[in-house]
Coordinates of C-alpha atoms and ligand atoms in Angstrom, one line a residue:
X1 CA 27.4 24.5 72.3
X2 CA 23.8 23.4 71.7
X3 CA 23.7 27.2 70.0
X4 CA 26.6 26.4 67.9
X5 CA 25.3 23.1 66.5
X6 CA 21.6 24.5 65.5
X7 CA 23.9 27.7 64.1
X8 CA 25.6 25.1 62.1
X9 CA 23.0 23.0 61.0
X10 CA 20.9 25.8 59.7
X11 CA 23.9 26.8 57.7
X12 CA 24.1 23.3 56.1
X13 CA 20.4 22.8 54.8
X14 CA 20.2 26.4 54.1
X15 CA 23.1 26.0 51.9
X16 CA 22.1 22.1 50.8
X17 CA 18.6 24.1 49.6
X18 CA 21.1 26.2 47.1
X19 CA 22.7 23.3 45.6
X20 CA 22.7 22.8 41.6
X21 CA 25.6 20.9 40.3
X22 CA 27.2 17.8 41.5
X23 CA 30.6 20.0 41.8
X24 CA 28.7 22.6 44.3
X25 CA 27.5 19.2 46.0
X26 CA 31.2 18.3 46.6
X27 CA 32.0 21.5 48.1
X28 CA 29.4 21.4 50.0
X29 CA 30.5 18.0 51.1
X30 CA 34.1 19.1 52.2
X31 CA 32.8 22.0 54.3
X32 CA 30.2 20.1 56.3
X33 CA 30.9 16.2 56.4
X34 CA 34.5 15.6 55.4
X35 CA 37.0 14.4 58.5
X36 CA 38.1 18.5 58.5
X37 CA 34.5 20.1 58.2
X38 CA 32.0 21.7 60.2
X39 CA 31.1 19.0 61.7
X40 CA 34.0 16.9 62.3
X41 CA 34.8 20.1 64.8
X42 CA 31.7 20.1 66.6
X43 CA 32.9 16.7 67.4
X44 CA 36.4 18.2 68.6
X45 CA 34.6 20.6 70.6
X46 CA 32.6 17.9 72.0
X47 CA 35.8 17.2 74.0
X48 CA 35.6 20.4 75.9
X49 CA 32.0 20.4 77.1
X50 CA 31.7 19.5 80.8
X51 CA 30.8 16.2 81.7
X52 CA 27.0 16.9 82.7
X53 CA 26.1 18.6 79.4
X54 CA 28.1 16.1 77.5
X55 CA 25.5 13.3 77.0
X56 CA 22.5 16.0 75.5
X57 CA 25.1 17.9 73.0
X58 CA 26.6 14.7 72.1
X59 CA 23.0 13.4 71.7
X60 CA 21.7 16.8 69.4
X61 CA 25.4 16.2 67.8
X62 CA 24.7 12.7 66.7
X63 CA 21.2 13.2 65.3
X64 CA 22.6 16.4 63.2
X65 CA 25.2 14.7 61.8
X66 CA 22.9 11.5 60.9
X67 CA 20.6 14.0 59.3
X68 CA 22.8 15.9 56.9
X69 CA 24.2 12.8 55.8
X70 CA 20.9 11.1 54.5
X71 CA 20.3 14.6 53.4
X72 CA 23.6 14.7 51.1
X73 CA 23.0 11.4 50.2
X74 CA 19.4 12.0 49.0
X75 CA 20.5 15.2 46.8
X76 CA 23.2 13.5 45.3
X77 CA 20.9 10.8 44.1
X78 CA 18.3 13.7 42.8
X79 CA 21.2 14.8 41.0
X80 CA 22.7 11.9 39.3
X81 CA 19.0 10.8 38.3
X82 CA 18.7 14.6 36.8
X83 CA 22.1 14.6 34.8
X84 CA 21.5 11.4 33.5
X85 CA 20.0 12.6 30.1
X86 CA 22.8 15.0 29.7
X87 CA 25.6 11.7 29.9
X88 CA 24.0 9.5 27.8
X89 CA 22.6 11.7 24.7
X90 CA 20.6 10.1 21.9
X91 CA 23.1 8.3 18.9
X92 CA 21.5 10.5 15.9
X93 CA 23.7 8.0 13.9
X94 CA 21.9 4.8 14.8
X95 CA 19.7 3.7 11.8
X96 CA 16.2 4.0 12.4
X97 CA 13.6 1.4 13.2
X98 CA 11.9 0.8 9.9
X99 CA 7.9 0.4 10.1
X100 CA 6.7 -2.3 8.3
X101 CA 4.9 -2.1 5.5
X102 CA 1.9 -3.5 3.5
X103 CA 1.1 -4.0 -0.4
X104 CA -1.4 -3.8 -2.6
X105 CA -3.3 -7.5 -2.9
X106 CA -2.3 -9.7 -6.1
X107 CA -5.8 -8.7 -7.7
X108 CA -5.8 -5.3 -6.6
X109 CA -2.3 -5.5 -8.7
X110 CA -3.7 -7.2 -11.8
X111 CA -6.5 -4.9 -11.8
X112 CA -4.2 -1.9 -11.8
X113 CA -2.2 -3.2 -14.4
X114 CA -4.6 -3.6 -16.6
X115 CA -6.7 -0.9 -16.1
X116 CA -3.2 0.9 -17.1
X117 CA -3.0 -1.1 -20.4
X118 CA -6.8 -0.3 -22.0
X119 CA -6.5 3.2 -20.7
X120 CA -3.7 4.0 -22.6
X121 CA -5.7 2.7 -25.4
X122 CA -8.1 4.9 -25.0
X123 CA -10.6 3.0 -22.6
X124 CA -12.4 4.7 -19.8
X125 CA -13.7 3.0 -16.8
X126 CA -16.9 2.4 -15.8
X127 CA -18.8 1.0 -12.8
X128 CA -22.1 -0.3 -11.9
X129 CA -23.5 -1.9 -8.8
X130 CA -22.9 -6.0 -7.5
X131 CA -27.0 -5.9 -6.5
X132 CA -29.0 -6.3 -9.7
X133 CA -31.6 -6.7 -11.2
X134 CA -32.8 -9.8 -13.7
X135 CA -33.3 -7.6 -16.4
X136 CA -29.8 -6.2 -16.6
X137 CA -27.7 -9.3 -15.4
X138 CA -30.1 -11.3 -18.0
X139 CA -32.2 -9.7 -20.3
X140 CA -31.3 -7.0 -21.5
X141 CA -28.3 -9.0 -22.5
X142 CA -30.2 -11.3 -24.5
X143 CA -30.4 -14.5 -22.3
X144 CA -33.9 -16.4 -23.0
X145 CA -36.3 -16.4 -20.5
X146 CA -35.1 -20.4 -19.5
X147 CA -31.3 -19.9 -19.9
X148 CA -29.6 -22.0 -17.2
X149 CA -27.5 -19.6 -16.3
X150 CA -30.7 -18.3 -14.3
X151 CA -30.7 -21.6 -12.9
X152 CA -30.6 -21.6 -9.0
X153 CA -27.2 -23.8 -9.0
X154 CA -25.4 -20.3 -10.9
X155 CA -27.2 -17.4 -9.3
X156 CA -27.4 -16.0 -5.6
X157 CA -31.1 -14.4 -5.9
X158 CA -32.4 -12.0 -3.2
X159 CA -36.0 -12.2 -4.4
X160 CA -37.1 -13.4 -7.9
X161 CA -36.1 -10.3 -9.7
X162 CA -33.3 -9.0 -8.2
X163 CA -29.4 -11.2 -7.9
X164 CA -26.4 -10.7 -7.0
X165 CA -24.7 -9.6 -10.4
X166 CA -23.2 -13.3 -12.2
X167 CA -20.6 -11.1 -14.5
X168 CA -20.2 -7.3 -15.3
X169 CA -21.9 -7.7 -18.6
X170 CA -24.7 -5.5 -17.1
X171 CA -22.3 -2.5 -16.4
X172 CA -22.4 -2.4 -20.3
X173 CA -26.0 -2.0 -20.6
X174 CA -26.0 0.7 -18.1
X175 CA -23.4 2.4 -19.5
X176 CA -25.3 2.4 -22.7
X177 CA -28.5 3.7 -21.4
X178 CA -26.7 6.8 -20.3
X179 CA -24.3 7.5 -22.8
X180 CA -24.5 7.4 -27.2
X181 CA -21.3 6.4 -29.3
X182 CA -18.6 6.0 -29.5
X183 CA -18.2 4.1 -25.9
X184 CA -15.2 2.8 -25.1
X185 CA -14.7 1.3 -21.5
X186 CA -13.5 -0.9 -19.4
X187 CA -15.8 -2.3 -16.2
X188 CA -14.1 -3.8 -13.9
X189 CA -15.6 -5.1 -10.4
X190 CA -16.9 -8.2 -7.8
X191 CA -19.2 -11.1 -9.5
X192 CA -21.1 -14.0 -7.9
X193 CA -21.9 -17.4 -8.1
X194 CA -23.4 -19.9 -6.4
X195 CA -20.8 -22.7 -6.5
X196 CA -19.2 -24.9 -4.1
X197 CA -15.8 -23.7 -3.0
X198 CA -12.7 -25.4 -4.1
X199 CA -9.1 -24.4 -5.4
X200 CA -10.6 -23.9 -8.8
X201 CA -14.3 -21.9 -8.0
X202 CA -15.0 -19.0 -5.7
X203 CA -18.5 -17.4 -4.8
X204 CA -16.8 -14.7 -5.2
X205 CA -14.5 -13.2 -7.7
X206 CA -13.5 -10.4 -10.0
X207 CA -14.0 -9.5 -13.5
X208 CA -13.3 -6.6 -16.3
X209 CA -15.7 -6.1 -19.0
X210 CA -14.4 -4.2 -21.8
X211 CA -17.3 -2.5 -24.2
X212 CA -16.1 -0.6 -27.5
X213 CA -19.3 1.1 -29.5
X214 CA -18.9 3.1 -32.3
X215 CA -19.5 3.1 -36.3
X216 CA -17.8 1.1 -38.3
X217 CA -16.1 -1.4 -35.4
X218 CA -15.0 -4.8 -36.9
X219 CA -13.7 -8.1 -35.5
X220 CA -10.6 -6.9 -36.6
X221 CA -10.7 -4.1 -33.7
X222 CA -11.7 -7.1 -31.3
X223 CA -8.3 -8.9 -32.5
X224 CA -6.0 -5.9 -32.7
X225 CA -7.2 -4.6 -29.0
X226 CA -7.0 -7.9 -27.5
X227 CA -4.1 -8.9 -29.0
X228 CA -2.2 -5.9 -28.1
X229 CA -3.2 -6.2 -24.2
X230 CA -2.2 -9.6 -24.3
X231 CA 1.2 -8.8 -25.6
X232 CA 1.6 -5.9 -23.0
X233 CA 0.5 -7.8 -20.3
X234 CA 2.7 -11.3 -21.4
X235 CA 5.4 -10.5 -23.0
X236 CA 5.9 -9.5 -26.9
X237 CA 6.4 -13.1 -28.1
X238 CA 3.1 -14.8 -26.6
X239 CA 1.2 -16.9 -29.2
X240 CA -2.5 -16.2 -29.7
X241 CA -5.5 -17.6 -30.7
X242 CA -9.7 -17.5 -30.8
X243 CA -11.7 -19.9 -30.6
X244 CA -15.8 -19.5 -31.5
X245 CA -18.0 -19.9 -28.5
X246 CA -21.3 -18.4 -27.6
X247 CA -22.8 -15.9 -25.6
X248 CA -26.4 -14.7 -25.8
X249 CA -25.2 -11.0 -25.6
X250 CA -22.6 -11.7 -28.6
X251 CA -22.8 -13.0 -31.8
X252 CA -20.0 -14.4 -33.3
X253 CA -18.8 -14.9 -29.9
X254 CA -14.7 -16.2 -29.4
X255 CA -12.6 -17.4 -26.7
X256 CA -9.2 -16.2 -26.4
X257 CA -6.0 -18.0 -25.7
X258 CA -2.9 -17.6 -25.3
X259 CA 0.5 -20.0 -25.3
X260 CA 1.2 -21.6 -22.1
X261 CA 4.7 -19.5 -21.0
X262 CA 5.3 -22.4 -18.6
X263 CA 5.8 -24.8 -21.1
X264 CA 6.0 -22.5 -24.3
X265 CA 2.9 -24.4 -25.5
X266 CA 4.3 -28.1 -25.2
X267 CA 2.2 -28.8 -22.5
X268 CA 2.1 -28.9 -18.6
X269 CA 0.5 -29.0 -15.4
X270 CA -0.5 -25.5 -15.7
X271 CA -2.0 -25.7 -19.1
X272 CA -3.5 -29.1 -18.7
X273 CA -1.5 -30.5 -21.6
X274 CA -3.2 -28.6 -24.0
X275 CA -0.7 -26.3 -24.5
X276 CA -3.3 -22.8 -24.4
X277 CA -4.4 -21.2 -21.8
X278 CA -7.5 -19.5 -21.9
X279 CA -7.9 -15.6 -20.8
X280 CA -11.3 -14.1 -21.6
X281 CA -14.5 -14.5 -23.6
X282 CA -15.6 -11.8 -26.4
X283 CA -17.8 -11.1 -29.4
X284 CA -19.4 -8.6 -31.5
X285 CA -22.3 -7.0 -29.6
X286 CA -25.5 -8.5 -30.6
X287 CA -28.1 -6.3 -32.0
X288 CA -30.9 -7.6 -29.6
X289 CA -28.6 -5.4 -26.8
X290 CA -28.3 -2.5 -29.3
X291 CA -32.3 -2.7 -29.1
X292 CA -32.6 -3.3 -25.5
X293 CA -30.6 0.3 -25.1
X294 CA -32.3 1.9 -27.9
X295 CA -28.9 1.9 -30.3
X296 CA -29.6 2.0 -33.7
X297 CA -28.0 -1.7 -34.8
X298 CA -28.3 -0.6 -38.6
X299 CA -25.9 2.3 -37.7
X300 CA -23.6 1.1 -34.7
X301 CA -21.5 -1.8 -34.0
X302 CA -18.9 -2.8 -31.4
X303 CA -17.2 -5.5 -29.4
X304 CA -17.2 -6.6 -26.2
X305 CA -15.0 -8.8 -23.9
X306 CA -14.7 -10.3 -19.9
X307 CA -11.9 -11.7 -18.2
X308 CA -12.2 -13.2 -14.4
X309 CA -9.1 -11.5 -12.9
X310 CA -8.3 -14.4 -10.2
X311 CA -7.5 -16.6 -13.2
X312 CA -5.7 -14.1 -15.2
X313 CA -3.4 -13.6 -11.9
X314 CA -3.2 -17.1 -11.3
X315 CA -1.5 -17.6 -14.5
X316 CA 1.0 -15.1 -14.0
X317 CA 2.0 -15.9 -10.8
X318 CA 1.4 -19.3 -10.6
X319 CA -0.8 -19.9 -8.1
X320 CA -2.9 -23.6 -8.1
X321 CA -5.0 -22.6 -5.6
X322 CA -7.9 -19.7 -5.7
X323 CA -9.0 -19.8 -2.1
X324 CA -5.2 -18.5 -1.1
X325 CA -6.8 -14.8 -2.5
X326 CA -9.1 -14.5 0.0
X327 CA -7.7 -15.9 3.0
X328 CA -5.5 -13.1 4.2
X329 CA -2.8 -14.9 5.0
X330 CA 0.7 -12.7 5.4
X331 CA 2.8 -15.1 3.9
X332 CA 1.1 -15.5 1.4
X333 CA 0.6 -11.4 0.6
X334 CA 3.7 -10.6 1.3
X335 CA 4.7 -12.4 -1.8
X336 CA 4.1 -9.9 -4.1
Ligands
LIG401 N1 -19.8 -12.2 -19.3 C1 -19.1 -13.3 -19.8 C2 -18.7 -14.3 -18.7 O1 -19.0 -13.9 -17.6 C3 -17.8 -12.8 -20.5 C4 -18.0 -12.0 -21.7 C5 -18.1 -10.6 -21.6 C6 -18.1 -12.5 -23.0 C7 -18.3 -9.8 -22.8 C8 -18.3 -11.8 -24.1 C9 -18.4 -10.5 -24.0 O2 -18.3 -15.3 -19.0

Protein backbone atom coordinates (compact mmCIF):
# COMPACT_ATOMS: atom_id res chain seq x y z
CA UNK A 1 0.00 0.00 0.00
CA UNK A 2 2.86 2.34 1.12
CA UNK A 3 4.28 1.27 -2.65
CA UNK A 4 1.13 2.30 -4.13
CA UNK A 5 0.88 5.76 -2.51
CA UNK A 6 4.69 6.83 -3.40
CA UNK A 7 3.72 5.13 -7.06
CA UNK A 8 0.96 7.62 -6.99
CA UNK A 9 2.45 10.61 -5.74
CA UNK A 10 5.30 10.49 -8.06
CA UNK A 11 2.81 10.35 -10.85
CA UNK A 12 1.10 13.55 -9.52
CA UNK A 13 4.22 15.97 -9.26
CA UNK A 14 5.68 14.36 -12.17
CA UNK A 15 2.67 15.25 -14.12
CA UNK A 16 1.99 18.71 -11.91
CA UNK A 17 5.90 19.52 -13.34
CA UNK A 18 4.12 19.29 -17.07
CA UNK A 19 1.43 21.58 -16.42
CA UNK A 20 0.93 24.70 -18.86
CA UNK A 21 -2.62 25.94 -19.10
CA UNK A 22 -5.22 26.33 -16.49
CA UNK A 23 -7.47 23.71 -18.63
CA UNK A 24 -4.50 20.96 -18.22
CA UNK A 25 -4.52 22.22 -14.42
CA UNK A 26 -8.19 21.04 -14.27
CA UNK A 27 -7.52 17.80 -15.63
CA UNK A 28 -5.00 17.31 -13.62
CA UNK A 29 -7.31 18.22 -10.78
CA UNK A 30 -10.01 15.58 -11.58
CA UNK A 31 -7.50 12.71 -11.85
CA UNK A 32 -5.72 13.29 -8.66
CA UNK A 33 -7.88 15.34 -6.00
CA UNK A 34 -11.53 15.28 -7.15
CA UNK A 35 -14.00 12.95 -4.76
CA UNK A 36 -13.34 10.10 -7.77
CA UNK A 37 -9.51 10.50 -8.26
CA UNK A 38 -6.41 8.87 -7.44
CA UNK A 39 -6.54 9.82 -4.36
CA UNK A 40 -9.93 9.61 -3.17
CA UNK A 41 -9.16 5.64 -3.84
CA UNK A 42 -6.15 5.40 -1.89
CA UNK A 43 -8.54 6.45 0.78
CA UNK A 44 -11.05 3.56 -0.31
CA UNK A 45 -8.26 1.26 -0.12
CA UNK A 46 -7.35 2.48 3.15
CA UNK A 47 -10.37 0.47 4.30
CA UNK A 48 -8.77 -2.77 3.46
CA UNK A 49 -5.40 -2.48 5.09
CA UNK A 50 -5.10 -4.44 8.27
CA UNK A 51 -5.46 -2.86 11.41
CA UNK A 52 -1.65 -2.73 12.45
CA UNK A 53 -0.46 -1.09 9.19
CA UNK A 54 -3.41 1.14 9.23
CA UNK A 55 -2.26 4.07 11.37
CA UNK A 56 1.45 4.55 9.19
CA UNK A 57 -0.39 4.29 5.51
CA UNK A 58 -3.14 6.37 6.72
CA UNK A 59 -0.36 8.68 8.29
CA UNK A 60 1.95 8.68 4.67
CA UNK A 61 -1.80 8.95 3.05
CA UNK A 62 -2.65 12.08 4.90
CA UNK A 63 0.61 14.02 4.42
CA UNK A 64 0.38 13.05 0.40
CA UNK A 65 -2.77 14.32 0.01
CA UNK A 66 -1.99 17.66 2.19
CA UNK A 67 0.98 18.04 -0.10
CA UNK A 68 -0.52 17.90 -3.64
CA UNK A 69 -3.18 20.15 -2.56
CA UNK A 70 -0.90 23.18 -1.49
CA UNK A 71 0.95 22.04 -4.58
CA UNK A 72 -2.29 22.49 -6.95
CA UNK A 73 -3.04 25.40 -5.19
CA UNK A 74 0.32 27.07 -5.55
CA UNK A 75 0.41 26.37 -9.48
CA UNK A 76 -2.89 27.55 -9.98
CA UNK A 77 -1.98 30.82 -8.44
CA UNK A 78 1.41 30.92 -10.77
CA UNK A 79 -0.96 30.52 -13.41
CA UNK A 80 -3.63 33.09 -12.93
CA UNK A 81 -0.70 35.63 -12.02
CA UNK A 82 0.93 34.51 -15.61
CA UNK A 83 -2.39 34.82 -17.71
CA UNK A 84 -3.21 37.96 -16.24
CA UNK A 85 -1.71 40.15 -19.15
CA UNK A 86 -3.36 38.05 -21.72
CA UNK A 87 -7.19 38.94 -19.90
CA UNK A 88 -6.78 42.39 -19.41
CA UNK A 89 -4.91 43.75 -22.81
CA UNK A 90 -3.93 47.41 -23.17
CA UNK A 91 -7.22 49.75 -24.55
CA UNK A 92 -5.17 51.15 -27.76
CA UNK A 93 -8.28 53.42 -27.93
CA UNK A 94 -7.86 55.32 -24.68
CA UNK A 95 -6.51 58.87 -25.45
CA UNK A 96 -3.22 59.44 -24.46
CA UNK A 97 -1.74 61.27 -21.54
CA UNK A 98 -0.73 64.58 -23.03
CA UNK A 99 2.85 66.00 -21.66
CA UNK A 100 2.72 69.29 -20.75
CA UNK A 101 4.17 71.82 -22.45
CA UNK A 102 6.13 75.12 -22.11
CA UNK A 103 6.34 78.53 -24.27
CA UNK A 104 8.54 80.81 -25.31
CA UNK A 105 8.76 83.88 -22.61
CA UNK A 106 6.70 87.21 -23.49
CA UNK A 107 10.23 88.90 -24.47
CA UNK A 108 11.62 86.08 -26.09
CA UNK A 109 8.14 86.58 -28.15
CA UNK A 110 8.45 90.26 -28.85
CA UNK A 111 11.93 89.82 -29.80
CA UNK A 112 11.04 87.22 -32.36
CA UNK A 113 8.38 89.24 -33.69
CA UNK A 114 10.28 91.87 -34.39
CA UNK A 115 13.33 90.50 -35.39
CA UNK A 116 10.68 88.94 -38.15
CA UNK A 117 9.42 92.47 -39.10
CA UNK A 118 13.06 94.44 -39.85
CA UNK A 119 14.31 91.33 -41.45
CA UNK A 120 11.90 91.27 -43.91
CA UNK A 121 13.01 94.75 -44.57
CA UNK A 122 16.05 93.83 -45.24
CA UNK A 123 17.84 94.09 -41.71
CA UNK A 124 20.37 91.66 -40.58
CA UNK A 125 21.15 90.95 -37.04
CA UNK A 126 23.99 91.67 -35.14
CA UNK A 127 25.43 91.03 -31.66
CA UNK A 128 27.96 92.28 -29.45
CA UNK A 129 28.92 91.44 -25.92
CA UNK A 130 26.94 92.81 -22.26
CA UNK A 131 30.85 93.39 -20.80
CA UNK A 132 32.20 96.55 -22.20
CA UNK A 133 34.23 98.79 -22.43
CA UNK A 134 33.93 102.83 -21.68
CA UNK A 135 35.02 103.66 -24.97
CA UNK A 136 32.36 101.80 -26.82
CA UNK A 137 29.28 102.08 -24.42
CA UNK A 138 30.45 105.97 -24.23
CA UNK A 139 32.85 107.39 -26.40
CA UNK A 140 32.92 106.28 -29.31
CA UNK A 141 29.36 107.19 -29.32
CA UNK A 142 29.98 110.75 -28.67
CA UNK A 143 29.13 111.12 -24.86
CA UNK A 144 31.55 113.93 -23.29
CA UNK A 145 33.95 112.94 -21.03
CA UNK A 146 31.31 114.25 -17.88
CA UNK A 147 28.04 112.98 -19.31
CA UNK A 148 25.90 111.79 -16.38
CA UNK A 149 24.97 108.96 -17.90
CA UNK A 150 28.64 107.81 -16.68
CA UNK A 151 27.41 108.77 -13.48
CA UNK A 152 27.70 105.92 -10.87
CA UNK A 153 23.77 106.16 -10.10
CA UNK A 154 23.33 104.77 -14.22
CA UNK A 155 26.23 102.45 -14.69
CA UNK A 156 27.28 99.04 -13.07
CA UNK A 157 31.26 99.49 -13.58
CA UNK A 158 33.66 96.45 -13.04
CA UNK A 159 36.76 98.70 -12.93
CA UNK A 160 36.94 102.34 -14.25
CA UNK A 161 37.06 101.36 -17.80
CA UNK A 162 35.20 98.64 -18.34
CA UNK A 163 30.79 98.40 -17.55
CA UNK A 164 28.33 96.42 -17.92
CA UNK A 165 26.91 97.69 -21.38
CA UNK A 166 23.93 100.73 -20.48
CA UNK A 167 22.19 100.22 -24.12
CA UNK A 168 23.22 98.26 -27.39
CA UNK A 169 24.28 101.51 -29.05
CA UNK A 170 27.89 100.01 -28.82
CA UNK A 171 26.94 96.91 -31.02
CA UNK A 172 26.69 99.72 -33.68
CA UNK A 173 30.17 100.82 -33.39
CA UNK A 174 31.44 97.45 -33.48
CA UNK A 175 29.55 96.49 -36.29
CA UNK A 176 31.01 99.39 -38.02
CA UNK A 177 34.58 98.79 -37.26
CA UNK A 178 34.23 95.48 -39.08
CA UNK A 179 32.13 96.08 -41.78
CA UNK A 180 31.83 99.36 -44.75
CA UNK A 181 28.36 100.46 -46.15
CA UNK A 182 25.68 99.90 -46.67
CA UNK A 183 24.90 98.37 -43.04
CA UNK A 184 21.78 97.58 -42.22
CA UNK A 185 20.96 95.75 -38.83
CA UNK A 186 19.22 95.13 -36.15
CA UNK A 187 21.01 94.51 -32.46
CA UNK A 188 19.10 93.11 -30.22
CA UNK A 189 20.33 91.91 -26.54
CA UNK A 190 20.54 92.35 -22.39
CA UNK A 191 21.34 96.07 -21.03
CA UNK A 192 22.08 97.28 -17.48
CA UNK A 193 21.46 99.76 -15.09
CA UNK A 194 22.01 100.66 -11.84
CA UNK A 195 18.50 101.52 -10.54
CA UNK A 196 16.42 100.59 -7.81
CA UNK A 197 13.88 97.95 -8.67
CA UNK A 198 10.30 98.80 -8.91
CA UNK A 199 7.29 97.89 -11.31
CA UNK A 200 8.57 100.50 -13.64
CA UNK A 201 12.72 99.95 -13.60
CA UNK A 202 14.77 96.83 -13.93
CA UNK A 203 18.67 96.37 -13.60
CA UNK A 204 18.13 94.39 -16.07
CA UNK A 205 16.42 94.49 -19.39
CA UNK A 206 16.31 94.11 -23.11
CA UNK A 207 16.87 96.35 -26.05
CA UNK A 208 17.11 96.33 -30.09
CA UNK A 209 19.24 98.81 -31.76
CA UNK A 210 18.57 99.23 -35.26
CA UNK A 211 21.69 100.88 -37.50
CA UNK A 212 20.98 101.68 -41.35
CA UNK A 213 24.44 103.13 -43.16
CA UNK A 214 24.56 103.83 -46.53
CA UNK A 215 24.79 106.94 -49.19
CA UNK A 216 22.21 109.01 -49.54
CA UNK A 217 19.96 107.92 -46.18
CA UNK A 218 17.54 110.68 -45.18
CA UNK A 219 15.17 111.21 -42.22
CA UNK A 220 12.65 110.27 -44.47
CA UNK A 221 14.10 106.49 -44.44
CA UNK A 222 14.04 106.91 -40.45
CA UNK A 223 10.16 107.74 -40.76
CA UNK A 224 9.19 105.29 -43.57
CA UNK A 225 11.13 102.24 -41.65
CA UNK A 226 9.80 103.07 -38.35
CA UNK A 227 6.61 103.77 -39.35
CA UNK A 228 6.17 100.67 -41.25
CA UNK A 229 7.26 98.40 -38.13
CA UNK A 230 4.99 100.26 -36.07
CA UNK A 231 2.13 99.52 -38.30
CA UNK A 232 3.15 95.80 -38.61
CA UNK A 233 3.65 95.33 -35.19
CA UNK A 234 0.15 97.58 -33.98
CA UNK A 235 -2.15 97.34 -36.27
CA UNK A 236 -2.60 99.39 -39.81
CA UNK A 237 -4.55 102.32 -38.24
CA UNK A 238 -2.05 103.28 -35.25
CA UNK A 239 -1.36 107.12 -35.15
CA UNK A 240 2.27 108.27 -35.17
CA UNK A 241 4.31 110.86 -34.21
CA UNK A 242 8.21 112.21 -33.35
CA UNK A 243 9.10 114.24 -31.16
CA UNK A 244 12.94 115.99 -31.06
CA UNK A 245 15.08 114.80 -28.23
CA UNK A 246 18.80 114.34 -27.89
CA UNK A 247 21.28 111.84 -27.96
CA UNK A 248 25.09 112.43 -28.03
CA UNK A 249 25.41 109.67 -30.72
CA UNK A 250 22.53 111.40 -32.98
CA UNK A 251 21.91 114.50 -34.20
CA UNK A 252 18.59 115.52 -34.89
CA UNK A 253 17.63 112.97 -32.47
CA UNK A 254 13.45 112.11 -32.15
CA UNK A 255 11.24 110.20 -30.00
CA UNK A 256 8.64 108.13 -31.35
CA UNK A 257 5.11 107.67 -30.37
CA UNK A 258 2.44 105.99 -31.10
CA UNK A 259 -1.61 106.36 -30.22
CA UNK A 260 -2.58 104.82 -27.05
CA UNK A 261 -4.87 101.61 -28.58
CA UNK A 262 -6.31 101.41 -25.01
CA UNK A 263 -7.92 104.50 -25.23
CA UNK A 264 -7.57 105.36 -29.05
CA UNK A 265 -5.51 108.42 -27.88
CA UNK A 266 -8.22 109.96 -25.40
CA UNK A 267 -6.36 109.18 -22.60
CA UNK A 268 -5.95 106.48 -19.85
CA UNK A 269 -4.27 104.69 -17.25
CA UNK A 270 -1.98 103.18 -19.60
CA UNK A 271 -0.99 106.19 -21.47
CA UNK A 272 -0.91 108.45 -18.50
CA UNK A 273 -3.53 110.78 -19.96
CA UNK A 274 -1.44 111.87 -22.53
CA UNK A 275 -2.94 110.04 -25.11
CA UNK A 276 0.87 108.75 -26.77
CA UNK A 277 2.73 106.24 -25.82
CA UNK A 278 6.19 106.25 -26.44
CA UNK A 279 8.22 103.26 -28.18
CA UNK A 280 11.82 104.01 -29.01
CA UNK A 281 14.46 106.83 -29.44
CA UNK A 282 16.24 107.53 -32.95
CA UNK A 283 18.25 109.99 -34.98
CA UNK A 284 20.49 110.51 -37.75
CA UNK A 285 23.96 109.15 -36.97
CA UNK A 286 26.21 111.82 -35.90
CA UNK A 287 29.32 112.40 -37.72
CA UNK A 288 31.55 112.39 -34.55
CA UNK A 289 30.65 108.27 -34.72
CA UNK A 290 31.24 108.11 -38.48
CA UNK A 291 34.88 109.52 -37.24
CA UNK A 292 35.21 107.39 -34.32
CA UNK A 293 34.86 104.20 -36.95
CA UNK A 294 36.80 105.80 -39.62
CA UNK A 295 33.44 106.43 -42.01
CA UNK A 296 33.78 109.01 -44.29
CA UNK A 297 30.77 111.57 -42.86
CA UNK A 298 31.21 113.73 -46.19
CA UNK A 299 30.18 110.54 -48.05
CA UNK A 300 27.90 108.31 -45.74
CA UNK A 301 24.86 108.92 -43.71
CA UNK A 302 22.40 106.77 -41.88
CA UNK A 303 19.92 106.38 -39.00
CA UNK A 304 19.74 104.73 -36.06
CA UNK A 305 17.13 103.72 -33.40
CA UNK A 306 16.61 101.66 -29.73
CA UNK A 307 13.64 100.34 -28.24
CA UNK A 308 13.64 98.62 -24.53
CA UNK A 309 11.64 95.49 -25.32
CA UNK A 310 9.99 95.04 -21.66
CA UNK A 311 8.14 98.24 -22.45
CA UNK A 312 7.32 97.59 -25.96
CA UNK A 313 5.73 94.16 -24.58
CA UNK A 314 4.24 95.72 -21.73
CA UNK A 315 2.17 97.80 -23.98
CA UNK A 316 0.88 95.08 -25.96
CA UNK A 317 -0.03 92.96 -23.37
CA UNK A 318 -0.82 95.11 -20.83
CA UNK A 319 1.18 94.37 -18.15
CA UNK A 320 1.67 97.30 -15.14
CA UNK A 321 4.21 95.60 -13.69
CA UNK A 322 7.99 94.88 -15.03
CA UNK A 323 9.27 92.72 -12.27
CA UNK A 324 6.38 89.91 -13.38
CA UNK A 325 9.13 89.17 -16.50
CA UNK A 326 11.62 87.97 -14.42
CA UNK A 327 10.06 86.24 -11.76
CA UNK A 328 9.24 82.87 -13.37
CA UNK A 329 6.12 82.48 -12.14
CA UNK A 330 3.87 79.76 -14.17
CA UNK A 331 0.80 81.61 -14.10
CA UNK A 332 1.98 84.18 -15.06
CA UNK A 333 4.05 82.42 -18.37
CA UNK A 334 1.55 80.41 -19.13
CA UNK A 335 -0.33 83.41 -20.27
CA UNK A 336 0.97 83.76 -23.39
N1 LIG B 1 20.58 104.03 -26.88
C1 LIG B 1 19.42 104.84 -26.66
C2 LIG B 1 18.83 104.54 -25.27
O1 LIG B 1 19.27 103.60 -24.64
C3 LIG B 1 18.36 104.63 -27.71
C4 LIG B 1 18.80 105.07 -29.07
C5 LIG B 1 19.42 104.20 -29.93
C6 LIG B 1 18.57 106.36 -29.51
C7 LIG B 1 19.81 104.60 -31.21
C8 LIG B 1 18.91 106.78 -30.76
C9 LIG B 1 19.54 105.90 -31.59
O2 LIG B 1 17.96 105.21 -24.79
Amino acid sequence: MIEKIEQIKQQFFDELAHVGSPQALEDLRIKFLARKGFIAQLFDDLKSVSVVDKPAVGKALNEFRTAAQAAFDEKKANLEHASRPAELPVDVTLPGRPKPLGTKHPITQTIDEIRRIFVSMGFSIALGPEVESDYYNFEALNFPPNHPARDMQDTFFISKKVLLRTHTSPVQIRLMERQQPPVRAIMPGRVYRNEAVSARSLVLFHQIEGLYVDQGVTFSDLKGTLVSFAKQFYGSDVQYKFRPTFFPFTEPSADMYISCFLCKGKGCRMCKFAGWLEILGSGMVHPHVFKYVGYNAEKYTGFAFGMGIERIASLRYDIDDLRLYYENDVRFLKQF
